[in-house]
Coordinates of C-alpha atoms in Angstrom, one line a residue:
Chain A
M1288 CA 149.4 -41.1 -45.6
Y1289 CA 151.7 -38.0 -45.6
S1290 CA 152.0 -36.3 -42.3
G1291 CA 154.9 -34.0 -42.8
P1292 CA 155.1 -30.3 -43.4
V1293 CA 152.8 -28.7 -46.1
I1294 CA 152.8 -25.6 -48.2
D1295 CA 149.5 -25.0 -49.9
C1296 CA 149.9 -23.0 -53.0
D1297 CA 146.3 -22.2 -53.9
V1298 CA 143.8 -21.1 -51.3
H1299 CA 141.1 -18.7 -52.2
H1300 CA 140.4 -16.0 -49.6
A1301 CA 137.3 -13.8 -50.2
R1302 CA 135.5 -10.8 -48.9
N1303 CA 131.9 -10.8 -47.7
T1304 CA 130.8 -7.3 -48.7
D1305 CA 131.6 -4.6 -51.1
A1306 CA 132.4 -2.3 -48.1
E1307 CA 135.4 -4.4 -47.2
L1308 CA 137.1 -3.5 -50.4
I1309 CA 135.6 -0.1 -50.9
E1310 CA 137.4 1.0 -47.7
Y1311 CA 140.7 0.6 -49.6
L1312 CA 139.7 2.5 -52.7
S1313 CA 140.8 6.1 -53.1
P1314 CA 138.2 8.7 -52.3
G1315 CA 137.5 9.4 -56.0
W1316 CA 137.0 5.8 -56.9
R1317 CA 135.0 5.3 -53.7
Q1318 CA 132.6 7.9 -54.9
Y1319 CA 132.5 6.4 -58.4
V1320 CA 131.5 3.1 -57.0
T1321 CA 129.1 4.1 -54.3
D1322 CA 127.4 7.3 -55.4
R1323 CA 124.7 5.8 -57.5
G1324 CA 121.7 6.3 -55.4
P1325 CA 119.2 3.5 -55.6
A1326 CA 121.2 1.7 -58.3
G1327 CA 123.7 0.5 -55.7
N1328 CA 127.4 0.0 -56.2
V1329 CA 129.2 -0.4 -59.4
P1330 CA 130.0 -4.1 -59.5
L1331 CA 133.4 -4.7 -58.0
A1332 CA 133.9 -8.3 -59.3
V1333 CA 133.5 -9.5 -62.9
Q1334 CA 131.1 -12.4 -62.9
D1335 CA 130.1 -13.5 -66.3
G1336 CA 131.3 -17.1 -66.2
L1337 CA 129.2 -20.2 -66.6
P1338 CA 127.4 -21.4 -63.4
N1339 CA 128.5 -24.5 -61.6
P1340 CA 125.5 -26.7 -60.9
H1341 CA 126.8 -27.3 -57.4
G1342 CA 127.9 -23.8 -56.7
F1343 CA 131.6 -23.1 -56.7
M1344 CA 132.2 -23.8 -53.0
R1345 CA 132.4 -26.8 -50.7
A1346 CA 129.1 -26.6 -48.8
D1347 CA 131.0 -27.3 -45.5
T1348 CA 133.2 -24.3 -45.9
Y1349 CA 130.5 -21.7 -45.3
P1350 CA 131.4 -20.1 -42.0
K1351 CA 129.0 -21.0 -39.2
G1352 CA 128.5 -17.3 -38.4
G1353 CA 127.5 -16.5 -41.9
G1354 CA 129.4 -15.1 -44.9
E1355 CA 131.2 -16.5 -47.9
P1356 CA 133.6 -19.5 -47.9
G1357 CA 137.1 -18.3 -47.6
S1358 CA 136.0 -15.0 -46.0
D1359 CA 136.4 -16.0 -42.3
Y1360 CA 139.9 -16.5 -40.9
A1361 CA 138.8 -18.6 -38.0
T1362 CA 137.0 -21.0 -40.3
M1363 CA 140.0 -21.3 -42.6
R1364 CA 142.3 -21.8 -39.6
D1365 CA 140.2 -24.6 -38.2
Q1366 CA 139.4 -26.3 -41.5
L1367 CA 142.6 -25.9 -43.3
L1368 CA 145.6 -24.7 -41.2
A1369 CA 144.9 -26.8 -38.2
A1370 CA 144.0 -30.0 -40.1
S1371 CA 147.6 -30.8 -40.9
D1372 CA 151.1 -29.4 -40.5
V1373 CA 150.6 -26.4 -42.8
R1374 CA 153.6 -24.1 -42.7
R1375 CA 152.6 -21.7 -45.4
V1376 CA 149.5 -20.9 -47.5
I1377 CA 149.4 -18.8 -50.6
L1378 CA 146.2 -16.8 -50.9
T1379 CA 144.8 -16.4 -54.4
F1380 CA 141.6 -14.3 -53.9
G1381 CA 138.1 -15.3 -55.0
D1382 CA 135.9 -13.7 -57.6
D1383 CA 138.0 -10.6 -57.3
S1384 CA 140.9 -12.5 -59.0
H1385 CA 139.2 -11.8 -62.3
V1386 CA 140.1 -8.1 -62.0
A1387 CA 141.9 -8.2 -65.4
G1388 CA 138.5 -9.0 -66.9
H1389 CA 137.2 -5.5 -66.2
H1390 CA 136.6 -3.5 -69.3
N1391 CA 137.7 -0.3 -67.6
P1392 CA 141.5 -0.5 -67.2
Y1393 CA 141.8 2.3 -64.7
F1394 CA 139.2 0.9 -62.5
A1395 CA 140.9 -2.5 -62.7
S1396 CA 144.2 -1.1 -61.6
E1397 CA 142.6 0.7 -58.7
L1398 CA 140.8 -2.4 -57.6
A1399 CA 143.9 -4.5 -57.8
R1400 CA 145.7 -2.0 -55.6
A1401 CA 142.9 -2.0 -53.1
M1402 CA 142.6 -5.8 -53.1
N1403 CA 146.3 -6.1 -52.3
D1404 CA 146.0 -3.7 -49.4
W1405 CA 142.9 -5.6 -48.2
S1406 CA 144.9 -8.8 -48.3
V1407 CA 147.8 -7.4 -46.4
E1408 CA 145.7 -5.8 -43.7
R1409 CA 142.8 -8.2 -43.3
W1410 CA 144.7 -11.5 -43.8
L1411 CA 148.5 -11.4 -43.6
S1412 CA 148.1 -9.5 -40.3
K1413 CA 146.3 -12.5 -38.7
D1414 CA 148.6 -15.4 -39.2
R1415 CA 152.3 -15.8 -40.3
R1416 CA 151.4 -18.8 -42.3
L1417 CA 149.3 -16.7 -44.6
L1418 CA 151.0 -15.2 -47.7
S1419 CA 149.3 -13.4 -50.6
S1420 CA 149.4 -13.2 -54.3
I1421 CA 149.8 -9.7 -55.8
M1422 CA 146.9 -9.0 -58.1
V1423 CA 147.5 -6.7 -61.0
G1424 CA 145.3 -5.0 -63.5
S1425 CA 147.2 -6.3 -66.5
Q1426 CA 145.2 -4.1 -68.8
L1427 CA 147.8 -1.4 -67.9
P1428 CA 151.1 -3.3 -67.7
D1429 CA 153.2 -0.3 -66.6
V1430 CA 150.8 0.4 -63.8
A1431 CA 150.7 -3.3 -62.9
A1432 CA 154.5 -3.3 -62.8
A1433 CA 154.5 -0.4 -60.4
E1434 CA 152.0 -2.3 -58.2
V1435 CA 154.3 -5.3 -58.1
R1436 CA 157.2 -3.0 -57.1
R1437 CA 155.1 -1.4 -54.4
H1438 CA 155.1 -4.7 -52.5
A1439 CA 158.8 -5.4 -53.1
E1440 CA 159.7 -5.0 -49.4
N1441 CA 156.8 -7.1 -48.1
P1442 CA 157.9 -10.7 -47.8
G1443 CA 154.3 -11.7 -47.3
M1444 CA 153.4 -10.7 -50.9
V1445 CA 155.0 -13.7 -52.6
Q1446 CA 153.9 -13.9 -56.2
V1447 CA 152.3 -11.9 -59.0
M1448 CA 149.1 -13.5 -60.2
L1449 CA 147.5 -13.4 -63.7
V1450 CA 144.1 -14.9 -64.3
D1451 CA 142.1 -13.1 -67.0
N1452 CA 143.5 -12.0 -70.3
P1453 CA 142.8 -8.4 -71.3
F1454 CA 144.5 -8.4 -74.7
N1455 CA 143.6 -11.8 -76.3
R1456 CA 147.3 -12.4 -76.6
G1457 CA 149.2 -15.2 -75.0
F1458 CA 150.9 -14.0 -71.8
G1459 CA 154.3 -14.2 -73.4
H1460 CA 153.5 -11.3 -75.7
P1461 CA 155.7 -8.3 -75.1
V1462 CA 152.8 -6.2 -74.1
F1463 CA 152.9 -8.0 -70.7
H1464 CA 156.7 -7.8 -70.3
P1465 CA 156.8 -4.8 -67.9
I1466 CA 155.0 -7.0 -65.4
Y1467 CA 157.7 -9.7 -65.8
A1468 CA 160.5 -7.2 -65.5
A1469 CA 159.0 -6.1 -62.1
A1470 CA 158.5 -9.7 -61.1
E1471 CA 162.1 -10.7 -61.8
E1472 CA 163.4 -7.5 -60.3
T1473 CA 161.6 -8.2 -57.0
G1474 CA 162.1 -11.9 -57.0
R1475 CA 158.5 -12.8 -57.3
P1476 CA 157.3 -15.8 -59.4
V1477 CA 154.4 -15.2 -61.8
A1478 CA 151.4 -17.4 -61.2
I1479 CA 149.1 -18.1 -64.0
H1480 CA 145.8 -19.4 -62.6
G1481 CA 143.4 -21.6 -64.5
G1482 CA 140.6 -19.7 -66.1
A1483 CA 143.1 -17.2 -67.6
G1484 CA 141.8 -16.1 -70.9
G1485 CA 138.6 -17.9 -70.4
W1486 CA 136.5 -16.4 -67.7
A1487 CA 135.5 -12.8 -68.3
N1488 CA 137.4 -12.5 -71.5
P1489 CA 137.2 -14.7 -74.6
P1490 CA 138.4 -16.9 -76.0
S1491 CA 137.8 -19.5 -73.3
T1492 CA 138.8 -22.4 -75.5
G1493 CA 140.4 -23.2 -78.7
G1494 CA 138.2 -24.2 -81.6
G1495 CA 135.0 -22.5 -80.3
S1496 CA 133.1 -21.5 -77.3
V1497 CA 131.5 -23.9 -74.9
S1498 CA 128.0 -24.1 -73.4
T1499 CA 128.4 -25.6 -70.0
Y1500 CA 130.6 -25.3 -67.0
F1501 CA 131.3 -28.9 -67.4
E1502 CA 133.0 -28.3 -70.8
T1503 CA 134.9 -25.2 -69.7
H1504 CA 136.3 -26.9 -66.6
V1505 CA 137.4 -29.9 -68.7
L1506 CA 139.2 -27.5 -71.1
W1507 CA 140.8 -25.2 -68.5
P1508 CA 144.3 -26.5 -69.4
Q1509 CA 143.9 -25.0 -72.9
A1510 CA 144.4 -21.5 -71.7
I1511 CA 147.3 -22.5 -69.5
Q1512 CA 148.9 -24.3 -72.4
T1513 CA 148.6 -21.2 -74.6
H1514 CA 150.3 -19.1 -72.0
L1515 CA 153.1 -21.7 -71.4
V1516 CA 153.8 -22.0 -75.1
S1517 CA 153.6 -18.2 -75.4
F1518 CA 156.1 -17.6 -72.6
I1519 CA 158.7 -19.9 -74.1
A1520 CA 158.2 -19.0 -77.7
H1521 CA 158.5 -15.3 -77.1
G1522 CA 161.8 -15.8 -75.3
V1523 CA 160.5 -14.5 -71.9
F1524 CA 163.0 -16.7 -70.1
E1525 CA 165.8 -15.5 -72.3
K1526 CA 164.8 -11.9 -71.6
Y1527 CA 164.2 -12.5 -67.9
P1528 CA 166.5 -15.3 -67.0
R1529 CA 165.7 -15.3 -63.3
L1530 CA 161.9 -15.3 -63.8
R1531 CA 159.9 -18.3 -62.4
V1532 CA 156.4 -19.2 -63.5
V1533 CA 153.9 -21.4 -61.6
L1534 CA 150.9 -22.8 -63.4
V1535 CA 148.0 -23.0 -61.1
E1536 CA 144.9 -25.3 -61.3
G1537 CA 145.5 -26.3 -64.9
G1538 CA 146.3 -30.0 -64.2
S1539 CA 149.7 -31.6 -65.0
A1540 CA 149.3 -34.9 -66.9
W1541 CA 149.2 -33.1 -70.2
I1542 CA 152.6 -31.5 -69.7
P1543 CA 154.7 -34.4 -71.1
S1544 CA 152.6 -34.5 -74.3
L1545 CA 152.7 -30.8 -74.8
L1546 CA 156.5 -30.6 -74.2
W1547 CA 157.2 -33.5 -76.5
R1548 CA 155.3 -31.8 -79.3
F1549 CA 156.9 -28.5 -78.4
D1550 CA 160.4 -29.8 -78.7
T1551 CA 159.7 -31.6 -81.9
E1552 CA 158.1 -28.5 -83.5
Y1553 CA 161.1 -26.4 -82.3
K1554 CA 163.5 -28.6 -84.3
G1555 CA 161.7 -27.7 -87.5
L1556 CA 160.6 -24.2 -86.8
R1557 CA 163.6 -22.8 -84.8
R1558 CA 164.3 -20.2 -87.4
E1559 CA 161.1 -18.4 -86.5
V1560 CA 162.3 -18.0 -82.9
P1561 CA 166.1 -17.9 -83.2
W1562 CA 166.4 -16.1 -79.9
L1563 CA 165.7 -19.4 -78.2
K1564 CA 168.9 -21.1 -77.1
R1565 CA 167.5 -24.3 -75.6
L1566 CA 164.7 -26.8 -76.2
P1567 CA 161.3 -25.7 -74.9
S1568 CA 161.4 -28.6 -72.4
E1569 CA 164.7 -27.3 -71.0
Y1570 CA 163.2 -23.8 -70.4
F1571 CA 160.3 -25.6 -68.7
A1572 CA 162.5 -27.6 -66.5
S1573 CA 164.4 -24.6 -65.2
H1574 CA 161.7 -22.0 -65.0
V1575 CA 158.2 -23.5 -64.6
W1576 CA 156.4 -25.1 -61.6
V1577 CA 153.0 -26.6 -61.5
T1578 CA 150.4 -26.9 -58.8
T1579 CA 148.9 -30.4 -58.2
Q1580 CA 145.2 -29.7 -58.0
P1581 CA 143.2 -31.0 -59.9
L1582 CA 145.4 -34.1 -60.3
E1583 CA 144.2 -36.1 -63.2
I1584 CA 142.7 -39.5 -62.1
S1585 CA 143.7 -42.3 -64.4
P1586 CA 141.9 -45.6 -63.9
Q1587 CA 145.2 -47.2 -63.0
K1588 CA 146.9 -44.6 -60.8
E1589 CA 150.4 -45.6 -62.0
N1590 CA 149.5 -44.3 -65.5
V1591 CA 149.5 -40.7 -64.3
V1592 CA 152.5 -41.3 -62.2
E1593 CA 154.4 -42.6 -65.2
L1594 CA 153.5 -39.6 -67.2
L1595 CA 154.6 -37.2 -64.5
R1596 CA 157.8 -39.1 -64.0
S1597 CA 158.6 -39.0 -67.7
M1598 CA 159.1 -35.2 -67.4
S1599 CA 160.6 -35.3 -63.9
L1600 CA 157.5 -33.4 -62.6
E1601 CA 158.0 -34.8 -59.2
D1602 CA 160.5 -32.0 -58.9
R1603 CA 158.3 -29.3 -60.3
L1604 CA 154.9 -30.1 -58.7
V1605 CA 153.8 -28.1 -55.7
Y1606 CA 150.8 -29.0 -53.6
S1607 CA 147.6 -27.0 -53.9
S1608 CA 144.3 -27.7 -52.2
D1609 CA 142.1 -25.0 -53.9
Y1610 CA 140.2 -24.6 -50.6
P1611 CA 137.4 -23.7 -50.3
H1612 CA 136.3 -24.6 -53.8
W1613 CA 134.1 -27.5 -54.8
D1614 CA 136.9 -29.5 -56.4
A1615 CA 139.6 -29.1 -53.8
D1616 CA 142.1 -32.0 -53.3
E1617 CA 142.8 -33.2 -49.8
I1618 CA 146.3 -34.0 -48.6
D1619 CA 145.3 -37.5 -47.5
Y1620 CA 143.7 -38.2 -50.8
L1621 CA 146.6 -36.9 -52.9
S1622 CA 149.1 -38.8 -50.9
T1623 CA 147.4 -42.0 -51.9
R1624 CA 147.7 -41.1 -55.6
L1625 CA 151.4 -40.2 -55.6
P1626 CA 154.4 -42.3 -54.8
S1627 CA 155.5 -41.9 -51.1
D1628 CA 159.0 -40.9 -52.1
W1629 CA 157.6 -37.9 -53.9
H1630 CA 155.5 -36.7 -51.0
R1631 CA 157.9 -34.4 -49.1
R1632 CA 159.0 -32.7 -52.3
I1633 CA 155.5 -32.1 -53.6
F1634 CA 153.9 -31.2 -50.3
F1635 CA 156.8 -29.0 -49.1
G1636 CA 160.3 -29.0 -50.6
N1637 CA 159.5 -28.0 -54.1
A1638 CA 157.5 -25.0 -53.0
C1639 CA 160.5 -23.9 -50.8
R1640 CA 162.6 -24.0 -53.9
L1641 CA 160.0 -22.2 -56.0
Y1642 CA 159.6 -19.3 -53.5
G1643 CA 163.2 -19.2 -52.4
W1644 CA 162.6 -20.3 -48.7
K1645 CA 164.9 -22.4 -46.6
E1646 CA 163.0 -25.4 -45.2
E1647 CA 164.5 -24.9 -41.8
D1648 CA 163.1 -21.3 -41.6
L1649 CA 159.5 -22.6 -42.0
A1650 CA 159.1 -23.5 -38.4
P1651 CA 156.1 -25.5 -37.1
P1652 CA 153.0 -23.4 -36.6
R1653 CA 153.1 -23.1 -32.8
E1654 CA 153.4 -19.3 -32.9
A1655 CA 152.0 -18.6 -36.3
V1656 CA 148.9 -16.8 -35.1
R1657 CA 149.7 -13.2 -34.7
E1658 CA 148.6 -11.5 -31.5
S1659 CA 146.2 -9.2 -33.2
A1660 CA 144.2 -12.1 -34.6
Chain B
M716 CA 189.1 -43.8 -100.2
R717 CA 189.3 -40.5 -102.0
V718 CA 186.8 -39.8 -104.7
D719 CA 187.2 -37.1 -107.4
V720 CA 183.7 -35.5 -107.9
G721 CA 184.7 -32.9 -110.5
P722 CA 186.4 -29.6 -111.2
L723 CA 185.9 -26.6 -109.0
S724 CA 184.0 -24.9 -111.8
D725 CA 181.2 -27.4 -111.5
F726 CA 180.3 -26.1 -108.0
E727 CA 178.3 -22.9 -107.9
D728 CA 178.6 -20.7 -104.8
H729 CA 175.9 -21.2 -102.1
R730 CA 174.5 -24.2 -103.9
V731 CA 174.4 -27.9 -103.1
R732 CA 175.3 -30.3 -105.9
I733 CA 174.4 -34.0 -105.5
V734 CA 177.2 -36.4 -106.4
N735 CA 177.9 -40.1 -106.0
A736 CA 180.9 -41.1 -103.9
G737 CA 181.3 -44.8 -103.5
D738 CA 178.1 -46.2 -102.1
L739 CA 176.9 -42.8 -100.9
E740 CA 174.8 -40.1 -102.4
V741 CA 176.5 -36.9 -101.2
G742 CA 175.6 -33.2 -101.3
V743 CA 178.6 -30.9 -101.9
L744 CA 178.1 -27.3 -100.8
R745 CA 180.3 -24.5 -102.0
W746 CA 180.1 -21.6 -99.5
R747 CA 182.4 -19.0 -101.1
D748 CA 185.8 -20.6 -100.7
R749 CA 184.7 -23.3 -98.3
F750 CA 183.4 -26.8 -99.3
F751 CA 181.2 -29.1 -97.3
A752 CA 180.1 -32.7 -98.1
I753 CA 177.0 -34.2 -96.4
H754 CA 175.5 -37.6 -96.8
N755 CA 172.1 -37.0 -98.5
R756 CA 170.2 -38.8 -95.8
C757 CA 168.6 -37.2 -92.8
P758 CA 169.0 -39.1 -89.5
H759 CA 165.4 -38.3 -88.6
Q760 CA 163.3 -40.1 -91.3
K761 CA 166.0 -40.7 -93.9
G762 CA 164.8 -37.8 -96.1
P763 CA 167.0 -36.3 -98.8
V764 CA 168.4 -33.7 -96.5
C765 CA 170.7 -32.1 -99.2
L766 CA 167.7 -31.0 -101.2
G767 CA 166.8 -28.6 -98.4
I768 CA 167.5 -24.9 -98.2
V769 CA 171.0 -23.8 -97.2
S770 CA 171.5 -20.4 -95.5
G771 CA 173.6 -18.6 -93.0
R772 CA 172.6 -19.5 -89.5
L773 CA 169.8 -17.3 -88.1
G774 CA 170.2 -16.2 -84.5
G775 CA 168.6 -13.7 -82.2
A776 CA 170.5 -11.9 -79.5
A777 CA 167.2 -10.9 -77.9
P778 CA 163.6 -11.8 -78.4
G779 CA 162.3 -10.3 -81.6
S780 CA 165.7 -9.8 -83.2
M781 CA 167.0 -11.8 -86.2
E782 CA 170.7 -11.8 -87.2
V783 CA 172.4 -13.9 -89.9
D784 CA 175.7 -15.5 -89.3
E785 CA 177.1 -15.9 -92.8
E786 CA 180.1 -17.8 -91.6
T787 CA 177.9 -20.7 -90.4
P788 CA 176.0 -22.4 -93.2
V789 CA 173.0 -24.3 -92.1
L790 CA 171.1 -27.0 -94.0
A791 CA 167.4 -27.5 -93.3
C792 CA 166.0 -30.9 -94.3
P793 CA 163.1 -30.5 -96.8
W794 CA 161.2 -33.1 -94.7
H795 CA 160.2 -31.4 -91.4
G796 CA 162.8 -28.6 -91.5
W797 CA 165.3 -29.9 -89.0
E798 CA 168.5 -27.8 -89.2
F799 CA 172.1 -28.9 -89.2
E800 CA 175.3 -26.9 -89.2
L801 CA 177.6 -28.2 -91.8
E802 CA 181.0 -27.9 -90.2
R803 CA 180.3 -31.0 -88.1
G804 CA 176.8 -31.9 -89.3
R805 CA 175.4 -31.3 -85.8
A806 CA 171.7 -30.4 -85.3
L807 CA 171.3 -26.9 -84.0
W808 CA 169.3 -28.1 -81.0
D809 CA 171.4 -31.1 -80.0
K810 CA 175.1 -31.5 -80.6
S811 CA 174.9 -35.3 -80.3
Y812 CA 172.4 -35.5 -83.2
A813 CA 174.0 -35.1 -86.6
V814 CA 174.0 -35.8 -90.3
K815 CA 177.1 -37.6 -91.6
V816 CA 179.7 -35.3 -93.1
L817 CA 182.7 -36.2 -95.2
P818 CA 186.1 -34.5 -95.4
V819 CA 186.6 -32.4 -98.6
S820 CA 189.8 -31.3 -100.1
I821 CA 190.8 -29.3 -103.2
E822 CA 193.7 -30.4 -105.3
S823 CA 194.8 -29.2 -108.7
G824 CA 191.4 -27.6 -109.2
R825 CA 189.5 -30.8 -108.4
V826 CA 187.1 -31.5 -105.6
L827 CA 188.0 -34.6 -103.6
L828 CA 185.9 -36.4 -101.0
E829 CA 187.2 -38.8 -98.4
V830 CA 184.8 -41.6 -98.2
G831 CA 185.1 -44.0 -95.3
R832 CA 183.1 -47.0 -94.5
S833 CA 179.5 -46.1 -94.4
R834 CA 178.1 -45.9 -90.8
D835 CA 174.8 -47.3 -91.9

């Protein structure tokens, strides 16, 4: 079992009530949301996905005092932070993360701004180990870029996160580039979280829509694959050579297969994308990172390991639990599925490289809890 | 071994002409006043590479741009479209992967190929 330091790159923090977020809206938007009499608030979160038959949360993560999983710092601290040598956690929001699925682009931009302020004030203030994604309303890329730059001086806001897809175009499309310009300029990786292009906004899958959560969850990698191919083909890494991308919750065992095909297709179709200067797999190897959860389970565990090794993914994988979701991967479990000489890199070192941290600066969590918590 | 494959006038500009040189089937390209000779066999799946399209190398200084380098002729194999620059026969995506090229010289209005021992 691995017992060394850990960086968890996908932890979903949530709010319990609309009021928590409404507090951070501008007065005008606050009135828009709340002033509906008996109709109640305008919905703040987009929720039109398929229902999970178990619910989306681990039953044991509901706070004892009530409220939603991921909404209570003390519960998260006890269940996640104190359970192992966690040095950093990257928060990735809950249902609110689907903000780019809102039809109203102005409302989405305001919500994203409010969510980020909520995250800074309600979470980052409690514990130095907690870091947050910057959510953006990618419906308005210039506004989204400004939101990224607004957090440039806050080291706790560590990455830009994309989930839903407002334009039905792969995320490499130039319409999204203002966001990447801001991400590169401010040194933030862009995280593409599973479900992108497939939760509130179609298409959820290639070939046709699905009928069950079972199907859509199996096929989550499809959207991630679309965005990865799009990023590379559009030359995003030529245009923004310091940009880093992290693929979150899309699995990893498919990556060798996709990159082998991608490289082969490039040899024949290069003239359609002559701005590319390297093989697609080479762009991947220098710009893209991948979170571990959910690690594919092969009947013989060495099969997955061999696949990952074939593309040197032991140097690109970063640990993620997905706490408090139903399909979270435990450190103890994951350490039994991966070779022990990979553990420190995947649980700690690779994430330090991804986010530009020095390992020695991430001290043990003795004094991590801030006084105000 | 030097092989005479015909007078200059037999070779049309920007076209590949297939000739026999020793045991090899060779495509001879005239690119204005330059000549290139390529073994008509793609290293990928042994396709007739010289039957493919020849054009100036396409490049892009930035995403979305297309520029032609007319000084660098590129041959695309008709099977799968893999592209090779003709100066050294190298694939555009891997300098170590190449079609076999032969030295060409012009003497007294004749096109001569230097045919060494076949590598394959």
